[in-house]
Amino acid sequence: LATPGEEGTLHHRLLDLAPRLRGKTGTINGVNALSAILLGRDGRYRYLSIIVNHHAGNPAEAVRAIDAIVMAIDGD
């Protein structure tokens, strides 16, 4: 799985969560997704899958929304 700051689809994303995050992204027309494992600050793992489907806007906006959700989960 990709890690923020390393090679792969998370190279430039979620850098504040490296090396606690491992994930797989997915993109196709109108759909962006991220499934990941996040080691929380409390030492517990969180498993997540976020899919933005049928969006008509800019794909970069969907990616920013997904990343914001992941950061909120980390702050939980």
Coordinates of C-alpha atoms in Angstrom, one line a residue:
L1 CA 0.0 0.0 0.0
A2 CA 1.1 3.6 -0.7
T3 CA 2.4 5.8 2.1
P4 CA 2.3 9.6 2.1
G5 CA 5.6 11.1 1.0
E6 CA 6.8 8.0 -0.7
E7 CA 6.3 6.7 -4.2
G8 CA 2.8 6.0 -5.4
T9 CA -0.6 7.7 -5.4
L10 CA -0.2 9.3 -2.0
H11 CA 3.2 10.8 -2.8
H12 CA 1.9 14.4 -2.4
R13 CA -1.1 13.8 -0.2
L14 CA -1.7 13.5 3.6
L15 CA 2.0 14.2 4.4
D16 CA 1.2 14.9 8.0
L17 CA 0.1 11.3 8.5
A18 CA 3.3 9.7 7.2
P19 CA 4.3 7.0 8.2
R20 CA 1.1 6.2 10.1
L21 CA -1.1 5.8 7.0
R22 CA -1.1 3.2 4.3
G23 CA -3.7 3.4 1.6
K24 CA -4.9 2.7 -1.9
T25 CA -6.5 5.3 -4.1
G26 CA -8.9 4.8 -7.0
T27 CA -10.1 7.1 -9.7
I28 CA -12.5 6.8 -12.6
N29 CA -14.9 9.2 -14.3
G30 CA -16.8 10.9 -11.6
V31 CA -15.5 8.7 -8.8
N32 CA -12.6 9.2 -6.4
A33 CA -11.8 6.8 -3.5
L34 CA -9.3 6.1 -0.7
S35 CA -9.2 2.9 1.4
A36 CA -6.6 3.0 4.1
I37 CA -5.3 1.9 7.5
L38 CA -4.4 4.6 9.9
L39 CA -2.5 4.2 13.1
G40 CA -4.2 6.6 15.5
R41 CA -2.5 8.8 18.0
D42 CA -3.9 6.6 20.7
G43 CA -2.1 3.5 19.2
R44 CA -5.3 2.0 17.8
Y45 CA -5.8 1.3 14.1
R46 CA -8.6 2.8 12.1
Y47 CA -9.7 1.2 8.8
L48 CA -11.5 3.4 6.4
S49 CA -12.9 3.6 2.9
I50 CA -14.2 6.8 1.5
I51 CA -15.8 7.0 -1.9
V52 CA -17.0 10.2 -3.6
N53 CA -19.3 9.0 -6.4
H54 CA -21.1 10.8 -9.2
H55 CA -19.4 14.1 -8.6
A56 CA -19.7 16.6 -11.4
G57 CA -17.1 19.0 -10.1
N58 CA -13.3 19.2 -10.3
P59 CA -11.7 15.8 -9.3
A60 CA -9.2 17.8 -7.2
E61 CA -12.0 19.1 -5.0
A62 CA -13.2 15.5 -4.4
V63 CA -9.6 14.5 -3.4
R64 CA -9.4 17.5 -1.0
A65 CA -12.7 16.5 0.6
I66 CA -11.4 12.9 1.0
D67 CA -8.2 14.1 2.6
A68 CA -10.1 16.5 4.9
I69 CA -12.2 13.5 6.1
V70 CA -9.1 11.4 6.8
M71 CA -7.6 14.3 8.8
A72 CA -10.8 14.6 10.8
I73 CA -10.7 10.9 11.5
D74 CA -7.1 11.3 12.8
G75 CA -8.2 14.1 15.0
D76 CA -10.9 12.0 16.6

